[in-house]
Amino acid sequence: MTNRRRISETEREKIFDRDDGVCHWCGQPIDAGREPWDVEHVIPLELGGTEDKLDPNLRPIHRKGCHTAKTAQDRVKIGKAKRLVRRAKGIRRQARSAFPTNRDGRFKRKLNGEVVLREE
């Protein structure tokens, strides 16, 4: 996981004012006095995003709904990126099957689900 720094209240205010208080995800204005909002990374840090002060990568977003949906979408992209990196490095996931029912194994599974010894 990437180390994240804390964004000060002054920085949050400047980011909110820079984007005119508009949620970057849904495009709706954020009523800062009534609804909670977060400062969010448009490009996640794990995918190469930056976290400099007043960086355009930091944008305001509604906490409920928008941020939750964006984070879920980002997790899928981050997972895929990590899998592709592992594949490029030649790292493969171990087989989960603890029961040898492949063609080279001693057992076979019939279409009805029954497991029997393979005839030689």
The first five atom37 places (N, CA, C, CB, O) and aatype in JSON, in Angstrom:
{
  "aatype": [12, 16, 2, 1, 1, 1, 9, 15, 6, 16, 6, 1, 6, 11, 9, 13, 3, 1, 3, 3, 7, 19, 4, 8, 17, 4, 7, 5, 14, 9, 3, 0, 7, 1, 6, 14, 17, 3, 19, 6, 8, 19, 9, 14, 10, 6, 10, 7, 7, 16, 6, 3, 11, 10, 3, 14, 2, 10, 1, 14, 9, 8, 1, 11, 7, 4, 8, 16, 0, 11, 16, 0, 5, 3, 1, 19, 11, 9, 7, 11, 0, 11, 1, 10, 19, 1, 1, 0, 11, 7, 9, 1, 1, 5, 0, 1, 15, 0, 13, 14, 16, 2, 1, 3, 7, 1, 13, 11, 1, 11, 10, 2, 7, 6, 19, 19, 10, 1, 6, 6],
  "atom_mask": [
    [1, 1, 1, 1, 1],
    [1, 1, 1, 1, 1],
    [1, 1, 1, 1, 1],
    [1, 1, 1, 1, 1],
    [1, 1, 1, 1, 1],
    [1, 1, 1, 1, 1],
    [1, 1, 1, 1, 1],
    [1, 1, 1, 1, 1],
    [1, 1, 1, 1, 1],
    [1, 1, 1, 1, 1],
    [1, 1, 1, 1, 1],
    [1, 1, 1, 1, 1],
    [1, 1, 1, 1, 1],
    [1, 1, 1, 1, 1],
    [1, 1, 1, 1, 1],
    [1, 1, 1, 1, 1],
    [1, 1, 1, 1, 1],
    [1, 1, 1, 1, 1],
    [1, 1, 1, 1, 1],
    [1, 1, 1, 1, 1],
    [1, 1, 1, 0, 1],
    [1, 1, 1, 1, 1],
    [1, 1, 1, 1, 1],
    [1, 1, 1, 1, 1],
    [1, 1, 1, 1, 1],
    [1, 1, 1, 1, 1],
    [1, 1, 1, 0, 1],
    [1, 1, 1, 1, 1],
    [1, 1, 1, 1, 1],
    [1, 1, 1, 1, 1],
    [1, 1, 1, 1, 1],
    [1, 1, 1, 1, 1],
    [1, 1, 1, 0, 1],
    [1, 1, 1, 1, 1],
    [1, 1, 1, 1, 1],
    [1, 1, 1, 1, 1],
    [1, 1, 1, 1, 1],
    [1, 1, 1, 1, 1],
    [1, 1, 1, 1, 1],
    [1, 1, 1, 1, 1],
    [1, 1, 1, 1, 1],
    [1, 1, 1, 1, 1],
    [1, 1, 1, 1, 1],
    [1, 1, 1, 1, 1],
    [1, 1, 1, 1, 1],
    [1, 1, 1, 1, 1],
    [1, 1, 1, 1, 1],
    [1, 1, 1, 0, 1],
    [1, 1, 1, 0, 1],
    [1, 1, 1, 1, 1],
    [1, 1, 1, 1, 1],
    [1, 1, 1, 1, 1],
    [1, 1, 1, 1, 1],
    [1, 1, 1, 1, 1],
    [1, 1, 1, 1, 1],
    [1, 1, 1, 1, 1],
    [1, 1, 1, 1, 1],
    [1, 1, 1, 1, 1],
    [1, 1, 1, 1, 1],
    [1, 1, 1, 1, 1],
    [1, 1, 1, 1, 1],
    [1, 1, 1, 1, 1],
    [1, 1, 1, 1, 1],
    [1, 1, 1, 1, 1],
    [1, 1, 1, 0, 1],
    [1, 1, 1, 1, 1],
    [1, 1, 1, 1, 1],
    [1, 1, 1, 1, 1],
    [1, 1, 1, 1, 1],
    [1, 1, 1, 1, 1],
    [1, 1, 1, 1, 1],
    [1, 1, 1, 1, 1],
    [1, 1, 1, 1, 1],
    [1, 1, 1, 1, 1],
    [1, 1, 1, 1, 1],
    [1, 1, 1, 1, 1],
    [1, 1, 1, 1, 1],
    [1, 1, 1, 1, 1],
    [1, 1, 1, 0, 1],
    [1, 1, 1, 1, 1],
    [1, 1, 1, 1, 1],
    [1, 1, 1, 1, 1],
    [1, 1, 1, 1, 1],
    [1, 1, 1, 1, 1],
    [1, 1, 1, 1, 1],
    [1, 1, 1, 1, 1],
    [1, 1, 1, 1, 1],
    [1, 1, 1, 1, 1],
    [1, 1, 1, 1, 1],
    [1, 1, 1, 0, 1],
    [1, 1, 1, 1, 1],
    [1, 1, 1, 1, 1],
    [1, 1, 1, 1, 1],
    [1, 1, 1, 1, 1],
    [1, 1, 1, 1, 1],
    [1, 1, 1, 1, 1],
    [1, 1, 1, 1, 1],
    [1, 1, 1, 1, 1],
    [1, 1, 1, 1, 1],
    [1, 1, 1, 1, 1],
    [1, 1, 1, 1, 1],
    [1, 1, 1, 1, 1],
    [1, 1, 1, 1, 1],
    [1, 1, 1, 1, 1],
    [1, 1, 1, 0, 1],
    [1, 1, 1, 1, 1],
    [1, 1, 1, 1, 1],
    [1, 1, 1, 1, 1],
    [1, 1, 1, 1, 1],
    [1, 1, 1, 1, 1],
    [1, 1, 1, 1, 1],
    [1, 1, 1, 1, 1],
    [1, 1, 1, 0, 1],
    [1, 1, 1, 1, 1],
    [1, 1, 1, 1, 1],
    [1, 1, 1, 1, 1],
    [1, 1, 1, 1, 1],
    [1, 1, 1, 1, 1],
    [1, 1, 1, 1, 1],
    [1, 1, 1, 1, 1]
  ],
  "atom_positions": [
    [[0.84, -1.17, 0.0], [0.0, 0.0, 0.0], [0.89, 1.24, 0.0], [-0.96, 0.0, 1.22], [1.97, 1.24, 0.6]],
    [[0.44, 2.26, -0.65], [1.2, 3.48, -0.78], [0.99, 4.37, 0.43], [0.8, 4.22, -2.05], [-0.13, 4.5, 0.93]],
    [[2.08, 4.99, 0.92], [1.95, 5.93, 2.03], [1.23, 7.18, 1.56], [3.34, 6.29, 2.61], [1.53, 7.73, 0.51]],
    [[0.27, 7.61, 2.35], [-0.5, 8.8, 2.01], [-0.27, 9.87, 3.06], [-2.01, 8.47, 1.9], [-0.12, 9.57, 4.25]],
    [[-0.22, 11.1, 2.62], [-0.05, 12.18, 3.57], [-1.42, 12.77, 3.9], [0.9, 13.28, 3.0], [-2.38, 12.61, 3.14]],
    [[-1.49, 13.43, 5.02], [-2.74, 14.04, 5.46], [-2.9, 15.38, 4.75], [-2.77, 14.22, 7.01], [-1.94, 16.14, 4.64]],
    [[-4.09, 15.66, 4.27], [-4.36, 16.92, 3.58], [-4.9, 17.89, 4.62], [-5.37, 16.72, 2.39], [-5.88, 17.59, 5.3]],
    [[-4.27, 19.04, 4.75], [-4.67, 20.01, 5.77], [-6.0, 20.66, 5.4], [-3.58, 21.09, 5.94], [-6.47, 20.57, 4.27]],
    [[-6.6, 21.32, 6.38], [-7.87, 22.02, 6.15], [-7.71, 23.13, 5.13], [-8.41, 22.59, 7.47], [-8.6, 23.37, 4.31]],
    [[-6.57, 23.81, 5.17], [-6.3, 24.88, 4.21], [-6.21, 24.33, 2.79], [-4.99, 25.62, 4.57], [-6.77, 24.91, 1.85]],
    [[-5.53, 23.21, 2.63], [-5.43, 22.59, 1.31], [-6.8, 22.11, 0.83], [-4.44, 21.41, 1.35], [-7.14, 22.27, -0.35]],
    [[-7.59, 21.51, 1.73], [-8.94, 21.08, 1.35], [-9.77, 22.26, 0.85], [-9.66, 20.4, 2.55], [-10.48, 22.15, -0.15]],
    [[-9.66, 23.37, 1.55], [-10.42, 24.57, 1.16], [-9.98, 25.07, -0.21], [-10.25, 25.69, 2.21], [-10.82, 25.43, -1.04]],
    [[-8.68, 25.09, -0.46], [-8.17, 25.56, -1.75], [-8.6, 24.62, -2.88], [-6.64, 25.67, -1.71], [-8.95, 25.08, -3.97]],
    [[-8.57, 23.31, -2.63], [-9.0, 22.34, -3.64], [-10.49, 22.51, -3.93], [-8.71, 20.89, -3.18], [-10.91, 22.47, -5.09]],
    [[-11.29, 22.71, -2.88], [-12.73, 22.9, -3.04], [-13.01, 24.17, -3.86], [-13.43, 23.0, -1.66], [-13.83, 24.14, -4.78]],
    [[-12.32, 25.27, -3.53], [-12.52, 26.53, -4.25], [-12.02, 26.45, -5.69], [-11.81, 27.66, -3.53], [-12.65, 27.0, -6.6]],
    [[-10.89, 25.76, -5.91], [-10.33, 25.64, -7.26], [-11.33, 24.98, -8.2], [-9.02, 24.84, -7.22], [-11.44, 25.37, -9.37]],
    [[-12.05, 23.97, -7.71], [-13.01, 23.24, -8.55], [-14.43, 23.75, -8.38], [-12.96, 21.77, -8.22], [-15.38, 23.08, -8.79]],
    [[-14.59, 24.93, -7.79], [-15.9, 25.57, -7.61], [-16.89, 24.7, -6.85], [-16.48, 25.93, -8.95], [-18.1, 24.83, -7.04]],
    [[-16.39, 23.82, -5.99], [-17.26, 22.99, -5.17], [-18.08, 21.99, -5.95], [0.0, 0.0, 0.0], [-19.18, 21.63, -5.53]],
    [[-17.56, 21.54, -7.08], [-18.29, 20.58, -7.93], [-17.62, 19.21, -7.8], [-18.31, 21.05, -9.42], [-16.4, 19.09, -7.88]],
    [[-18.44, 18.18, -7.59], [-17.95, 16.81, -7.5], [-17.4, 16.4, -8.87], [-19.09, 15.83, -7.04], [-18.09, 16.52, -9.88]],
    [[-16.17, 15.92, -8.88], [-15.57, 15.56, -10.17], [-16.15, 14.28, -10.73], [-14.06, 15.42, -10.02], [-15.98, 14.01, -11.92]],
    [[-16.82, 13.47, -9.93], [-17.37, 12.21, -10.39], [-18.74, 12.38, -11.04], [-17.46, 11.23, -9.24], [-18.96, 11.9, -12.16]],
    [[-19.66, 13.06, -10.36], [-21.02, 13.2, -10.89], [-21.29, 14.57, -11.52], [-22.03, 12.94, -9.8], [-22.28, 14.74, -12.23]],
    [[-20.42, 15.54, -11.25], [-20.6, 16.86, -11.84], [-21.61, 17.73, -11.11], [0.0, 0.0, 0.0], [-21.89, 18.84, -11.56]],
    [[-22.16, 17.27, -10.0], [-23.13, 18.03, -9.23], [-22.41, 18.89, -8.18], [-24.16, 17.09, -8.55], [-21.35, 18.5, -7.7]],
    [[-22.98, 20.04, -7.84], [-22.35, 20.87, -6.81], [-22.43, 20.19, -5.45], [-23.02, 22.26, -6.75], [-23.39, 19.47, -5.15]],
    [[-21.41, 20.42, -4.63], [-21.36, 19.87, -3.28], [-21.79, 20.96, -2.31], [-19.91, 19.33, -2.93], [-21.22, 22.04, -2.29]],
    [[-22.81, 20.67, -1.51], [-23.25, 21.6, -0.47], [-22.41, 21.29, 0.77], [-24.81, 21.47, -0.17], [-22.78, 20.45, 1.6]],
    [[-21.28, 21.97, 0.88], [-20.29, 21.64, 1.9], [-20.82, 21.77, 3.31], [-19.09, 22.52, 1.75], [-20.33, 21.09, 4.22]],
    [[-21.8, 22.61, 3.53], [-22.35, 22.79, 4.87], [-23.29, 21.66, 5.29], [0.0, 0.0, 0.0], [-23.49, 21.45, 6.48]],
    [[-23.85, 20.94, 4.33], [-24.85, 19.92, 4.64], [-24.42, 18.49, 4.35], [-26.09, 20.2, 3.89], [-24.87, 17.56, 5.02]],
    [[-23.57, 18.3, 3.37], [-23.19, 16.94, 3.01], [-21.68, 16.74, 3.11], [-23.68, 16.61, 1.59], [-20.91, 17.64, 2.77]],
    [[-21.26, 15.56, 3.56], [-19.82, 15.31, 3.69], [-19.19, 15.11, 2.31], [-19.56, 14.08, 4.57], [-19.82, 14.6, 1.39]],
    [[-17.94, 15.53, 2.2], [-17.2, 15.36, 0.95], [-15.76, 15.02, 1.28], [-17.28, 16.64, 0.07], [-15.28, 15.28, 2.39]],
    [[-15.07, 14.44, 0.31], [-13.69, 14.03, 0.47], [-12.84, 14.66, -0.64], [-13.56, 12.5, 0.45], [-13.37, 15.12, -1.65]],
    [[-11.55, 14.66, -0.43], [-10.6, 14.97, -1.49], [-10.12, 13.62, -2.01], [-9.39, 15.89, -0.97], [-9.64, 12.79, -1.25]],
    [[-10.26, 13.42, -3.3], [-10.04, 12.11, -3.88], [-9.0, 12.18, -4.98], [-11.34, 11.53, -4.42], [-8.87, 13.21, -5.65]],
    [[-8.25, 11.09, -5.16], [-7.27, 11.0, -6.24], [-7.98, 10.56, -7.52], [-6.12, 10.0, -5.88], [-8.57, 9.48, -7.56]],
    [[-7.94, 11.38, -8.54], [-8.56, 11.01, -9.82], [-7.86, 9.77, -10.36], [-8.48, 12.19, -10.84], [-8.52, 8.81, -10.76]],
    [[-6.53, 9.79, -10.39], [-5.73, 8.61, -10.76], [-5.18, 8.05, -9.45], [-4.57, 8.97, -11.79], [-4.4, 8.73, -8.78]],
    [[-5.56, 6.83, -9.07], [-5.09, 6.28, -7.8], [-3.57, 6.24, -7.71], [-5.65, 4.87, -7.6], [-2.88, 6.09, -8.72]],
    [[-3.06, 6.38, -6.49], [-1.61, 6.37, -6.29], [-1.0, 5.06, -6.78], [-1.27, 6.58, -4.82], [0.12, 5.06, -7.31]],
    [[-1.71, 3.94, -6.61], [-1.21, 2.64, -7.04], [-1.09, 2.52, -8.55], [-2.1, 1.55, -6.51], [-0.39, 1.65, -9.06]],
    [[-1.79, 3.42, -9.28], [-1.73, 3.39, -10.74], [-0.9, 4.55, -11.29], [-3.12, 3.44, -11.32], [-0.99, 4.87, -12.47]],
    [[-0.1, 5.17, -10.42], [0.79, 6.23, -10.88], [0.32, 7.63, -10.62], [0.0, 0.0, 0.0], [0.93, 8.58, -11.12]],
    [[-0.75, 7.81, -9.87], [-1.23, 9.14, -9.54], [-0.27, 9.86, -8.61], [0.0, 0.0, 0.0], [0.56, 9.22, -7.95]],
    [[-0.39, 11.18, -8.55], [0.49, 11.97, -7.7], [-0.3, 12.56, -6.54], [1.17, 13.08, -8.51], [-1.53, 12.55, -6.53]],
    [[0.44, 13.1, -5.55], [-0.21, 13.63, -4.35], [0.47, 14.92, -3.91], [-0.18, 12.6, -3.22], [0.66, 15.14, -2.71]],
    [[0.83, 15.77, -4.84], [1.45, 17.04, -4.51], [0.38, 18.04, -4.08], [2.26, 17.59, -5.7], [-0.8, 17.87, -4.38]],
    [[0.8, 19.08, -3.37], [-0.13, 20.11, -2.92], [-0.82, 20.76, -4.12], [0.6, 21.18, -2.07], [-0.18, 21.13, -5.1]],
    [[-2.13, 20.88, -4.03], [-2.96, 21.51, -5.05], [-2.76, 20.89, -6.44], [-2.66, 22.98, -5.12], [-2.91, 21.56, -7.46]],
    [[-2.42, 19.62, -6.45], [-2.26, 18.86, -7.68], [-3.63, 18.68, -8.34], [-1.58, 17.48, -7.41], [-4.6, 18.44, -7.63]],
    [[-3.74, 18.78, -9.65], [-5.04, 18.55, -10.3], [-5.53, 17.1, -10.13], [-4.93, 18.87, -11.79], [-6.69, 16.81, -10.42]],
    [[-4.66, 16.2, -9.66], [-5.09, 14.84, -9.39], [-5.96, 14.76, -8.13], [-3.87, 13.92, -9.25], [-6.68, 13.78, -7.93]],
    [[-5.9, 15.78, -7.27], [-6.72, 15.83, -6.06], [-7.95, 16.67, -6.36], [-5.92, 16.4, -4.85], [-7.84, 17.85, -6.68]],
    [[-9.13, 16.06, -6.23], [-10.38, 16.74, -6.57], [-11.43, 16.45, -5.52], [-10.88, 16.31, -7.97], [-11.37, 15.4, -4.86]],
    [[-12.4, 17.35, -5.33], [-13.48, 17.08, -4.38], [-14.48, 16.07, -4.95], [-14.2, 18.39, -4.01], [-14.71, 16.01, -6.15]],
    [[-15.07, 15.28, -4.03], [-16.03, 14.25, -4.44], [-17.0, 14.01, -3.29], [-15.31, 12.92, -4.83], [-16.62, 14.09, -2.13]],
    [[-18.27, 13.73, -3.61], [-19.25, 13.38, -2.58], [-18.79, 12.13, -1.84], [-20.67, 13.15, -3.19], [-18.34, 11.17, -2.47]],
    [[-18.89, 12.13, -0.51], [-18.43, 10.98, 0.27], [-19.34, 9.77, 0.05], [-18.37, 11.33, 1.77], [-18.86, 8.66, -0.18]],
    [[-20.65, 10.0, 0.11], [-21.59, 8.89, -0.05], [-21.93, 8.74, -1.53], [-22.88, 9.11, 0.79], [-22.18, 9.73, -2.22]],
    [[-21.94, 7.56, -1.99], [-22.31, 7.29, -3.38], [-21.14, 7.44, -4.34], [0.0, 0.0, 0.0], [-20.62, 6.45, -4.84]],
    [[-20.73, 8.67, -4.6], [-19.71, 8.91, -5.62], [-18.35, 8.33, -5.23], [-19.57, 10.41, -5.87], [-17.75, 7.59, -6.01]],
    [[-17.87, 8.65, -4.02], [-16.55, 8.16, -3.61], [-16.55, 6.65, -3.46], [-16.12, 8.83, -2.3], [-15.58, 5.99, -3.81]],
    [[-17.64, 6.09, -2.94], [-17.75, 4.65, -2.79], [-17.69, 3.95, -4.15], [-19.05, 4.28, -2.06], [-16.98, 2.96, -4.32]],
    [[-18.44, 4.48, -5.11], [-18.47, 3.88, -6.45], [-17.12, 4.01, -7.14], [-19.57, 4.54, -7.31], [-16.66, 3.07, -7.78]],
    [[-16.48, 5.18, -7.02], [-15.18, 5.41, -7.65], [-14.12, 4.49, -7.06], [-14.76, 6.87, -7.49], [-13.3, 3.93, -7.79]],
    [[-14.14, 4.33, -5.73], [-13.17, 3.45, -5.07], [-13.35, 2.0, -5.51], [-13.29, 3.56, -3.55], [-12.36, 1.3, -5.75]],
    [[-14.6, 1.54, -5.62], [-14.85, 0.17, -6.07], [-14.32, -0.04, -7.48], [-16.36, -0.15, -6.01], [-13.74, -1.07, -7.79]],
    [[-14.53, 0.94, -8.33], [-14.04, 0.85, -9.71], [-12.51, 0.86, -9.74], [-14.6, 2.02, -10.56], [-11.89, 0.13, -10.52]],
    [[-11.9, 1.69, -8.89], [-10.43, 1.76, -8.83], [-9.84, 0.44, -8.35], [-9.99, 2.9, -7.9], [-8.8, 0.01, -8.85]],
    [[-10.47, -0.21, -7.39], [-9.95, -1.48, -6.87], [-9.89, -2.54, -7.96], [-10.81, -1.97, -5.71], [-8.94, -3.33, -8.0]],
    [[-10.87, -2.56, -8.83], [-10.87, -3.51, -9.94], [-9.68, -3.23, -10.87], [-12.21, -3.44, -10.74], [-8.97, -4.15, -11.27]],
    [[-9.46, -1.95, -11.19], [-8.36, -1.58, -12.08], [-7.0, -1.88, -11.44], [-8.44, -0.09, -12.44], [-6.09, -2.35, -12.12]],
    [[-6.87, -1.6, -10.13], [-5.61, -1.85, -9.43], [-5.31, -3.34, -9.4], [-5.66, -1.28, -8.0], [-4.18, -3.76, -9.63]],
    [[-6.34, -4.15, -9.12], [-6.16, -5.6, -9.1], [-5.71, -6.14, -10.44], [0.0, 0.0, 0.0], [-4.83, -6.99, -10.51]],
    [[-6.33, -5.64, -11.51], [-5.95, -6.1, -12.84], [-4.52, -5.69, -13.16], [-6.92, -5.53, -13.89], [-3.76, -6.47, -13.73]],
    [[-4.15, -4.47, -12.81], [-2.79, -4.0, -13.07], [-1.76, -4.86, -12.32], [-2.64, -2.52, -12.65], [-0.72, -5.2, -12.88]],
    [[-2.06, -5.22, -11.09], [-1.14, -6.05, -10.32], [-1.03, -7.45, -10.92], [-1.6, -6.15, -8.85], [0.05, -8.03, -10.96]],
    [[-2.16, -8.0, -11.4], [-2.11, -9.32, -12.04], [-1.27, -9.29, -13.31], [-3.53, -9.8, -12.36], [-0.5, -10.22, -13.57]],
    [[-1.41, -8.22, -14.1], [-0.63, -8.1, -15.32], [0.86, -7.97, -15.04], [-1.11, -6.9, -16.13], [1.68, -8.52, -15.77]],
    [[1.21, -7.25, -13.98], [2.62, -7.12, -13.61], [3.17, -8.48, -13.19], [2.81, -6.09, -12.46], [4.27, -8.86, -13.59]],
    [[2.39, -9.23, -12.38], [2.85, -10.55, -11.96], [3.01, -11.48, -13.17], [1.87, -11.17, -10.94], [3.96, -12.25, -13.24]],
    [[2.08, -11.41, -14.11], [2.17, -12.26, -15.29], [3.4, -11.91, -16.11], [0.9, -12.13, -16.16], [4.08, -12.8, -16.63]],
    [[3.7, -10.61, -16.23], [4.88, -10.19, -16.98], [6.17, -10.67, -16.32], [4.9, -8.66, -17.11], [7.17, -10.89, -17.0]],
    [[6.14, -10.83, -15.01], [7.31, -11.33, -14.28], [7.36, -12.85, -14.25], [7.31, -10.78, -12.87], [8.31, -13.42, -13.7]],
    [[6.35, -13.51, -14.82], [6.33, -14.96, -14.86], [5.82, -15.61, -13.58], [0.0, 0.0, 0.0], [6.03, -16.8, -13.36]],
    [[5.15, -14.83, -12.74], [4.62, -15.37, -11.49], [3.21, -15.87, -11.76], [4.63, -14.28, -10.35], [2.36, -15.13, -12.26]],
    [[2.96, -17.13, -11.43], [1.65, -17.72, -11.66], [1.01, -18.11, -10.34], [1.77, -18.95, -12.58], [1.71, -18.43, -9.38]],
    [[-0.3, -18.08, -10.3], [-1.04, -18.5, -9.12], [-1.0, -20.01, -9.02], [-2.5, -17.99, -9.15], [-1.16, -20.71, -10.02]],
    [[-0.8, -20.53, -7.82], [-0.79, -21.97, -7.6], [-2.19, -22.53, -7.8], [-0.26, -22.31, -6.18], [-3.19, -21.87, -7.5]],
    [[-2.27, -23.75, -8.31], [-3.55, -24.4, -8.5], [-4.2, -24.64, -7.14], [-3.39, -25.74, -9.27], [-3.52, -24.99, -6.18]],
    [[-5.5, -24.44, -7.06], [-6.21, -24.59, -5.8], [-6.71, -26.01, -5.58], [-7.38, -23.64, -5.74], [-7.09, -26.37, -4.46]],
    [[-6.71, -26.81, -6.6], [-7.27, -28.15, -6.5], [-6.39, -29.03, -5.61], [-7.42, -28.77, -7.9], [-5.22, -29.28, -5.91]],
    [[-6.97, -29.5, -4.52], [-6.25, -30.4, -3.64], [-6.56, -31.85, -3.99], [-6.6, -30.12, -2.16], [-5.97, -32.77, -3.43]],
    [[-7.48, -32.05, -4.92], [-7.9, -33.39, -5.3], [-7.5, -33.64, -6.74], [-9.43, -33.56, -5.1], [-8.03, -32.98, -7.64]],
    [[-6.58, -34.57, -7.01], [-6.04, -34.75, -8.36], [-7.03, -35.42, -9.31], [-4.76, -35.56, -8.3], [-7.05, -36.65, -9.42]],
    [[-7.84, -34.63, -9.99], [-8.79, -35.22, -10.94], [-8.47, -34.78, -12.37], [-10.22, -34.82, -10.59], [-9.33, -34.83, -13.24]],
    [[-7.24, -34.36, -12.61], [-6.87, -33.99, -13.97], [-6.54, -35.25, -14.77], [-5.67, -33.0, -13.97], [-6.62, -36.36, -14.23]],
    [[-6.18, -35.12, -16.02], [-5.94, -36.27, -16.89], [-4.78, -37.13, -16.42], [-5.66, -35.79, -18.3], [-4.75, -38.33, -16.68]],
    [[-3.82, -36.55, -15.72], [-2.67, -37.32, -15.26], [-2.87, -37.92, -13.88], [-1.44, -36.44, -15.25], [-2.03, -38.68, -13.41]],
    [[-3.97, -37.58, -13.21], [-4.2, -38.06, -11.86], [-4.75, -39.47, -11.81], [0.0, 0.0, 0.0], [-5.11, -40.05, -12.84]],
    [[-4.81, -40.03, -10.6], [-5.31, -41.39, -10.42], [-6.83, -41.46, -10.44], [-4.79, -41.96, -9.11], [-7.4, -42.53, -10.65]],
    [[-7.48, -40.33, -10.23], [-8.93, -40.32, -10.14], [-9.53, -39.56, -11.31], [-9.39, -39.69, -8.82], [-8.86, -38.75, -11.96]],
    [[-10.81, -39.83, -11.56], [-11.55, -39.03, -12.53], [-12.93, -38.76, -11.97], [-11.63, -39.76, -13.9], [-13.45, -39.53, -11.16]],
    [[-13.5, -37.67, -12.4], [-14.82, -37.28, -11.94], [-15.79, -37.5, -13.09], [-14.85, -35.8, -11.45], [-15.59, -36.97, -14.18]],
    [[-16.83, -38.28, -12.85], [-17.84, -38.54, -13.87], [-18.76, -37.34, -13.99], [-18.64, -39.82, -13.54], [-18.73, -36.44, -13.15]],
    [[-19.58, -37.33, -15.04], [-20.49, -36.21, -15.27], [-21.51, -36.05, -14.15], [-21.2, -36.4, -16.58], [-22.0, -34.95, -13.92]],
    [[-21.84, -37.14, -13.46], [-22.82, -37.05, -12.38], [-22.16, -36.59, -11.07], [-23.51, -38.39, -12.18], [-22.84, -36.49, -10.05]],
    [[-20.84, -36.32, -11.08], [-20.14, -35.83, -9.9], [-19.42, -36.91, -9.11], [0.0, 0.0, 0.0], [-18.66, -36.59, -8.19]],
    [[-19.64, -38.16, -9.45], [-19.01, -39.27, -8.74], [-17.53, -39.33, -9.09], [-19.7, -40.62, -9.08], [-17.16, -39.15, -10.25]],
    [[-16.68, -39.58, -8.09], [-15.24, -39.7, -8.28], [-14.86, -41.16, -8.19], [-14.47, -38.88, -7.25], [-15.2, -41.83, -7.22]],
    [[-14.14, -41.66, -9.22], [-13.75, -43.07, -9.28], [-12.29, -43.18, -9.66], [-14.63, -43.84, -10.28], [-11.7, -42.24, -10.19]],
    [[-11.69, -44.35, -9.39], [-10.31, -44.59, -9.83], [-10.28, -44.68, -11.34], [-9.74, -45.89, -9.19], [-11.18, -45.25, -11.97]],
    [[-9.25, -44.12, -11.92], [-9.11, -44.16, -13.38], [-8.61, -45.56, -13.78], [-8.11, -43.03, -13.89], [-7.7, -46.11, -13.17]],
    [[-9.22, -46.1, -14.81], [-8.81, -47.42, -15.31], [-7.57, -47.25, -16.17], [-9.95, -48.11, -16.11], [-7.5, -46.32, -16.98]],
    [[-6.62, -48.14, -16.01], [-5.38, -48.01, -16.78], [-5.34, -48.97, -17.92], [-4.18, -48.23, -15.9], [-4.37, -48.99, -18.68]]
  ]
}
